[in-house]
PDB file of C-alpha atoms in Angstrom:
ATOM      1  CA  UNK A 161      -8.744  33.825 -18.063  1.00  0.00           C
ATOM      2  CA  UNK A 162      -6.569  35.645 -20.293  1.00  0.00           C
ATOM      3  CA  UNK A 163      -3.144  37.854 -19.654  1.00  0.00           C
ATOM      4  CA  UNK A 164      -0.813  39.775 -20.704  1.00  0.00           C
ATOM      5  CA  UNK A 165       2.720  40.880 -19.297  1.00  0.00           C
ATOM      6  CA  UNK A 166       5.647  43.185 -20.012  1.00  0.00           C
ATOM      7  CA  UNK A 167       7.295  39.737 -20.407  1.00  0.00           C
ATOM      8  CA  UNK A 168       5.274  36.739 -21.831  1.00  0.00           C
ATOM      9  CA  UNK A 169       7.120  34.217 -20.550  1.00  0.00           C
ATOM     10  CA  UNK A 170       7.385  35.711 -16.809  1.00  0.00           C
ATOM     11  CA  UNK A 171       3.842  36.295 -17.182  1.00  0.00           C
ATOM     12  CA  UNK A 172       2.957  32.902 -17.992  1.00  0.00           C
ATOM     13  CA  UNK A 173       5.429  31.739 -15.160  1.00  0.00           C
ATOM     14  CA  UNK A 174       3.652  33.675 -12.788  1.00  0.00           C
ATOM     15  CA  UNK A 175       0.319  32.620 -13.689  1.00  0.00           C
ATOM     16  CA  UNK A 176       1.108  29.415 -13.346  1.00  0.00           C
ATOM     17  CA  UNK A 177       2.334  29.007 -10.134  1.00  0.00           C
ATOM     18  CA  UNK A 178      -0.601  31.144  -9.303  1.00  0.00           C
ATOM     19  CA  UNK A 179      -3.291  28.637 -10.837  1.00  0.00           C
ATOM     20  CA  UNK A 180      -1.399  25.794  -8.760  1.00  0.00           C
ATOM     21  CA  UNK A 181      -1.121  27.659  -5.295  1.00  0.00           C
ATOM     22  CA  UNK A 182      -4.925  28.277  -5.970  1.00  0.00           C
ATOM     23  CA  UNK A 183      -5.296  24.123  -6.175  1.00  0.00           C
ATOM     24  CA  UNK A 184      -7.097  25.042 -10.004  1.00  0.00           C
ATOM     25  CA  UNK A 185      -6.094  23.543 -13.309  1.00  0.00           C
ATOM     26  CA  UNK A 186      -5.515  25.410 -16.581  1.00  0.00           C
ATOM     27  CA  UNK A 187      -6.050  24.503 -19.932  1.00  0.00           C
ATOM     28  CA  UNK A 188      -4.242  26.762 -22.271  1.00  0.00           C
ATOM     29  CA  UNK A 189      -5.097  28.307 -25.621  1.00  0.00           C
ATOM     30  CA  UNK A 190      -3.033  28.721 -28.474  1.00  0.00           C
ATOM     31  CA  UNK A 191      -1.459  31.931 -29.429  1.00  0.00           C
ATOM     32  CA  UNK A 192      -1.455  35.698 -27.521  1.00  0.00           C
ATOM     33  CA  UNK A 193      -2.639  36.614 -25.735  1.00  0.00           C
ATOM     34  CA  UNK A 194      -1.676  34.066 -22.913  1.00  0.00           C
ATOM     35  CA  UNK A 195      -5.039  32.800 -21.873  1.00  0.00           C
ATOM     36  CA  UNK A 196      -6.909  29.742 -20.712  1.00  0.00           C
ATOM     37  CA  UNK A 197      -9.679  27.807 -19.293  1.00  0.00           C
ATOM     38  CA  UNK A 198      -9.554  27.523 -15.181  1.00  0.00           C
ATOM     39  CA  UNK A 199     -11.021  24.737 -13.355  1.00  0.00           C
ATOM     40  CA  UNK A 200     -11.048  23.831  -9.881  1.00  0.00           C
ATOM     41  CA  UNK A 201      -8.730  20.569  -9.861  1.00  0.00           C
ATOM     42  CA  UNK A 202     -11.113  19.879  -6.816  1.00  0.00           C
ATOM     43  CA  UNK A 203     -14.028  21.061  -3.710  1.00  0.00           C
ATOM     44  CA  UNK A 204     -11.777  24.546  -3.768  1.00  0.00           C
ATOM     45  CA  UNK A 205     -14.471  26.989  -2.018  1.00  0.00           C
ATOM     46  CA  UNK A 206     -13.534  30.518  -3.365  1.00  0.00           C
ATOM     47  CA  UNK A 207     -11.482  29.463  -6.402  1.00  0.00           C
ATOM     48  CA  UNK A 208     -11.203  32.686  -8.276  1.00  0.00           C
ATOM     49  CA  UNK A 209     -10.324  34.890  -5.268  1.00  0.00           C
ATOM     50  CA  UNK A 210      -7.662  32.209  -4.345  1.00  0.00           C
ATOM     51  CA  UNK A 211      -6.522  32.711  -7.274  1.00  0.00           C
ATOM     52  CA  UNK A 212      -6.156  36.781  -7.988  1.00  0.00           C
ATOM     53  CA  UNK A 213      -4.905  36.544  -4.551  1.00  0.00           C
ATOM     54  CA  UNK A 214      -1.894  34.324  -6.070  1.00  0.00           C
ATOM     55  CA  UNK A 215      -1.262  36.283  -8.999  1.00  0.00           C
ATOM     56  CA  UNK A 216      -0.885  39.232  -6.306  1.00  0.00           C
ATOM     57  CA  UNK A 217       1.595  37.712  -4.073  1.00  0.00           C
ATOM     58  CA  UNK A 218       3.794  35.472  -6.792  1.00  0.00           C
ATOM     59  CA  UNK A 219       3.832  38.744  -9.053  1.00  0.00           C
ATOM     60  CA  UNK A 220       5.151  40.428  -5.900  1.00  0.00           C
ATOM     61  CA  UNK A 221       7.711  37.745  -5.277  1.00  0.00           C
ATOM     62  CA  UNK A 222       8.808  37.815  -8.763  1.00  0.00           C
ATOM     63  CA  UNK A 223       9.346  41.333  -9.236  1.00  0.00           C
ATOM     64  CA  UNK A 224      11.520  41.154  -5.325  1.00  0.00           C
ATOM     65  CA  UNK A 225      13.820  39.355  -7.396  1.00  0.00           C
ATOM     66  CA  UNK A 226      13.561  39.829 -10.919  1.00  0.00           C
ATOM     67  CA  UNK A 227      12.753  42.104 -13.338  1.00  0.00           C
ATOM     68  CA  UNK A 228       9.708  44.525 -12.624  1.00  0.00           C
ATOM     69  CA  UNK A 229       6.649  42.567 -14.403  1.00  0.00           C
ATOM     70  CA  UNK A 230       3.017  43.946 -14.795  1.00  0.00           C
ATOM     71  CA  UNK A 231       0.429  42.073 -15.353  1.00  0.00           C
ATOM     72  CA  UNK A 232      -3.353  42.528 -16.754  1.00  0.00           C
ATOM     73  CA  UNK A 233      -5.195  39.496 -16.378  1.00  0.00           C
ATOM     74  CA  UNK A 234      -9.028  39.517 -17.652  1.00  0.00           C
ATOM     75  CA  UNK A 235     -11.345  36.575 -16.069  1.00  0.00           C
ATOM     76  CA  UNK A 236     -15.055  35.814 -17.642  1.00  0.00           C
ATOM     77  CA  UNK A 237     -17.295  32.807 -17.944  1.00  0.00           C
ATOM     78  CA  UNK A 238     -17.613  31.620 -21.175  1.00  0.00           C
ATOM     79  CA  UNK A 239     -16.434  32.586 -24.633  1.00  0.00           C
ATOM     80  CA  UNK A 240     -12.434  32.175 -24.551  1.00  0.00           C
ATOM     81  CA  UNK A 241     -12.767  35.147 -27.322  1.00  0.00           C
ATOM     82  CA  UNK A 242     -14.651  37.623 -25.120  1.00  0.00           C
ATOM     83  CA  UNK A 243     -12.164  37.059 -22.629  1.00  0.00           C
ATOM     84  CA  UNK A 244      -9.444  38.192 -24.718  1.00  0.00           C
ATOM     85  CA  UNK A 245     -11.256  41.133 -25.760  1.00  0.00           C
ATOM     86  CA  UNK A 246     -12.187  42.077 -21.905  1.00  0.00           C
ATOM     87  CA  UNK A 247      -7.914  42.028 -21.729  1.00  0.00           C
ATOM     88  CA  UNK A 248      -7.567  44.989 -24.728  1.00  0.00           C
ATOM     89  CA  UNK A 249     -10.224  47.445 -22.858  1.00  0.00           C
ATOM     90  CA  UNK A 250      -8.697  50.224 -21.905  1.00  0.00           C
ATOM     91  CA  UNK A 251      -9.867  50.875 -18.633  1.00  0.00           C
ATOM     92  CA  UNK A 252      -7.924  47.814 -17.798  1.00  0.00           C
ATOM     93  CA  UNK A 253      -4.328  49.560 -19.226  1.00  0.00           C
ATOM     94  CA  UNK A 254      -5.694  52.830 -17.639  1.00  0.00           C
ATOM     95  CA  UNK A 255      -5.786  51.406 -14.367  1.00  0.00           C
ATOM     96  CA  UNK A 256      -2.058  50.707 -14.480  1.00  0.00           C
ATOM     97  CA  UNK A 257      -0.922  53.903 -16.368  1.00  0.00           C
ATOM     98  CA  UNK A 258      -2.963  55.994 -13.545  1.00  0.00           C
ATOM     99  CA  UNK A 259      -0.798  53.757 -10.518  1.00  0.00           C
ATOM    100  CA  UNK A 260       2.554  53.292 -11.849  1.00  0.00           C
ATOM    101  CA  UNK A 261       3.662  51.669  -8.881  1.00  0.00           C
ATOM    102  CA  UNK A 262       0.762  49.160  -9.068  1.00  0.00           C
ATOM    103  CA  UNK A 263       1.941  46.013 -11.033  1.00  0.00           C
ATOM    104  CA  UNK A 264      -1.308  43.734 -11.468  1.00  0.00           C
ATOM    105  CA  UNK A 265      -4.423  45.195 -12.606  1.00  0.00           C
ATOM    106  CA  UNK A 266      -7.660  42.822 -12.979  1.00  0.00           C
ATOM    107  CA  UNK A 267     -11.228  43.228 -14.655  1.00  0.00           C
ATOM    108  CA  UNK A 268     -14.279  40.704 -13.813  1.00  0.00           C
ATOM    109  CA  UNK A 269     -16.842  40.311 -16.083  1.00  0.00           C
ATOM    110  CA  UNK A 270     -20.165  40.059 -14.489  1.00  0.00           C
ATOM    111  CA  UNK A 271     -20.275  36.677 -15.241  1.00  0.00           C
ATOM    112  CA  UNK A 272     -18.108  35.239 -13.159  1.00  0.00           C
ATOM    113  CA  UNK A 273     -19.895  34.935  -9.450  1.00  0.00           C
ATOM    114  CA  UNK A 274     -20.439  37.729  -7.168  1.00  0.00           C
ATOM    115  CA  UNK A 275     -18.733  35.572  -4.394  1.00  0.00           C
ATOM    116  CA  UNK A 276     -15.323  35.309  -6.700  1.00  0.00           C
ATOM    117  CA  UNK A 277     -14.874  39.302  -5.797  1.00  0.00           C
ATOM    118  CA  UNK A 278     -13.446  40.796  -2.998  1.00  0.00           C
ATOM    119  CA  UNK A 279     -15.718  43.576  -3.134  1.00  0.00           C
ATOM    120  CA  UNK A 280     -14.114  46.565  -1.113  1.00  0.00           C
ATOM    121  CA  UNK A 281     -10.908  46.152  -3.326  1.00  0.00           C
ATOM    122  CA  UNK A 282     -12.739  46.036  -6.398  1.00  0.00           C
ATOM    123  CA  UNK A 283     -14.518  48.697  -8.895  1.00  0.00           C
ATOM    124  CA  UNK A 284     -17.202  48.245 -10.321  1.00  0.00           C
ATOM    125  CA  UNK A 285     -17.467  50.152 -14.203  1.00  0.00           C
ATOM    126  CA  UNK A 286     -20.628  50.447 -15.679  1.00  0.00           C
ATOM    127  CA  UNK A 287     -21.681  50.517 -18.956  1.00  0.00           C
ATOM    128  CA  UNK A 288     -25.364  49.850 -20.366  1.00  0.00           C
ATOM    129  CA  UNK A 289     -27.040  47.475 -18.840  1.00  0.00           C
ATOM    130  CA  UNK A 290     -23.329  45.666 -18.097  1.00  0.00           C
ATOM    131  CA  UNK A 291     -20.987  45.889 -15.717  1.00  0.00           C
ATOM    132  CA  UNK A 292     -17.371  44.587 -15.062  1.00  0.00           C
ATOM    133  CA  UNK A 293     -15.231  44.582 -11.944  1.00  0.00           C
ATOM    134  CA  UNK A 294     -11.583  46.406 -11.411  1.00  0.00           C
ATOM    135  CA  UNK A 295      -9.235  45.289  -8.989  1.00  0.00           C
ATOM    136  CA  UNK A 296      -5.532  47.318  -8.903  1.00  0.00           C
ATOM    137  CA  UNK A 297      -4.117  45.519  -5.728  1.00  0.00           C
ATOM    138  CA  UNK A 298      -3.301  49.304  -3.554  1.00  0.00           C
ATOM    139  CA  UNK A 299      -4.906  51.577  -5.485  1.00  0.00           C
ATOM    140  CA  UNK A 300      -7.936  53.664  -5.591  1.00  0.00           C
ATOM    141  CA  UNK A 301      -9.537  55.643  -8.579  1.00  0.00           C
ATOM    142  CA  UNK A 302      -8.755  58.916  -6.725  1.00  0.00           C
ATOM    143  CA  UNK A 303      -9.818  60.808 -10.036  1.00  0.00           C
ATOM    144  CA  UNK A 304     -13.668  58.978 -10.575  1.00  0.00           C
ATOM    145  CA  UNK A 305     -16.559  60.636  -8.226  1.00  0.00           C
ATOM    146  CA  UNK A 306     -19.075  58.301  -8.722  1.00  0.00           C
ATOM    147  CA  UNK A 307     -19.220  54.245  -7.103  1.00  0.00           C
ATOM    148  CA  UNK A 308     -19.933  53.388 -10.223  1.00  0.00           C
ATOM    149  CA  UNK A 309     -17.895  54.932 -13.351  1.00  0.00           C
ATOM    150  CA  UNK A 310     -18.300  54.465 -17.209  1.00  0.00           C
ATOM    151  CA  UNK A 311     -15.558  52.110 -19.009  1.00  0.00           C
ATOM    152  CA  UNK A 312     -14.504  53.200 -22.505  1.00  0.00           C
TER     153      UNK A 312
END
């Protein structure tokens, strides 16, 4: 897992309390971006979903009382590196230029489990013979035609 936020230590605030709602653990990783390993601290069925579905709502609660905080957060199985780099695509900063009023945008790489997706809510980008998933709670890509569009 890696993110970023307008706000670093918000962000990592946020994500936090997220990883805990979700009943994982995180071990952190030095230096920017903010990003870490997650583990389920337990059986948690559904771990990843129960987690982008804390981000969601603590972001939300945050920003009710706080200054506005956005939030790209990048999830992949394996190499903390590639995770970082999944952060800095731009289809992920795109997302949340294109919905201003969204605060949270998400990408999935394909190696993190089908099941971990909520898949009406997410998008899947296609590139090669790889994809990755995009999840901007409330918005849709009104401007992309095709189910499956190409990431830069």
């Amino acid at each position: 897992m890696a993110a970023v936020g307008s706000c670093a230590p918000d962000a990592e605030k946020v994500v936090t309390t997220a990883v805990d709602t979700a009943g994982l653990t995180v071990r952190w990783q030095p230096g920017p971006p903010l990003s870490g390993t997650l583990a389920a601290s337990g059986p948690v069925p559904g771990g990843v979903d129960r987690f982008l579905r804390a981000v969601d709502v603590e972001l939300a609660e945050h920003n009710a009382h706080r200054s506005r905080l956005r939030l790209r957060i990048a999830l992949h199985f394996g190499d903390p590196a590639t995770t970082r780099a999944l952060l800095a695509l731009p289809a992920l900063a795109d997302a949340l230029d294109e919905a201003p009023d969204a605060t949270l945008a998400v990408l999935v790489s394909d190696q993190v489990p089908r099941t971990a997706r909520p898949t009406p809510a997410f998008h899947r980008l296609h590139r090669h013979t790889t994809s990755r998933w995009l999840w901007v709670p409330g918005w849709r890509p009104a401007h992309r035609q095709s189910p499956t569009p190409v990431w830069r």
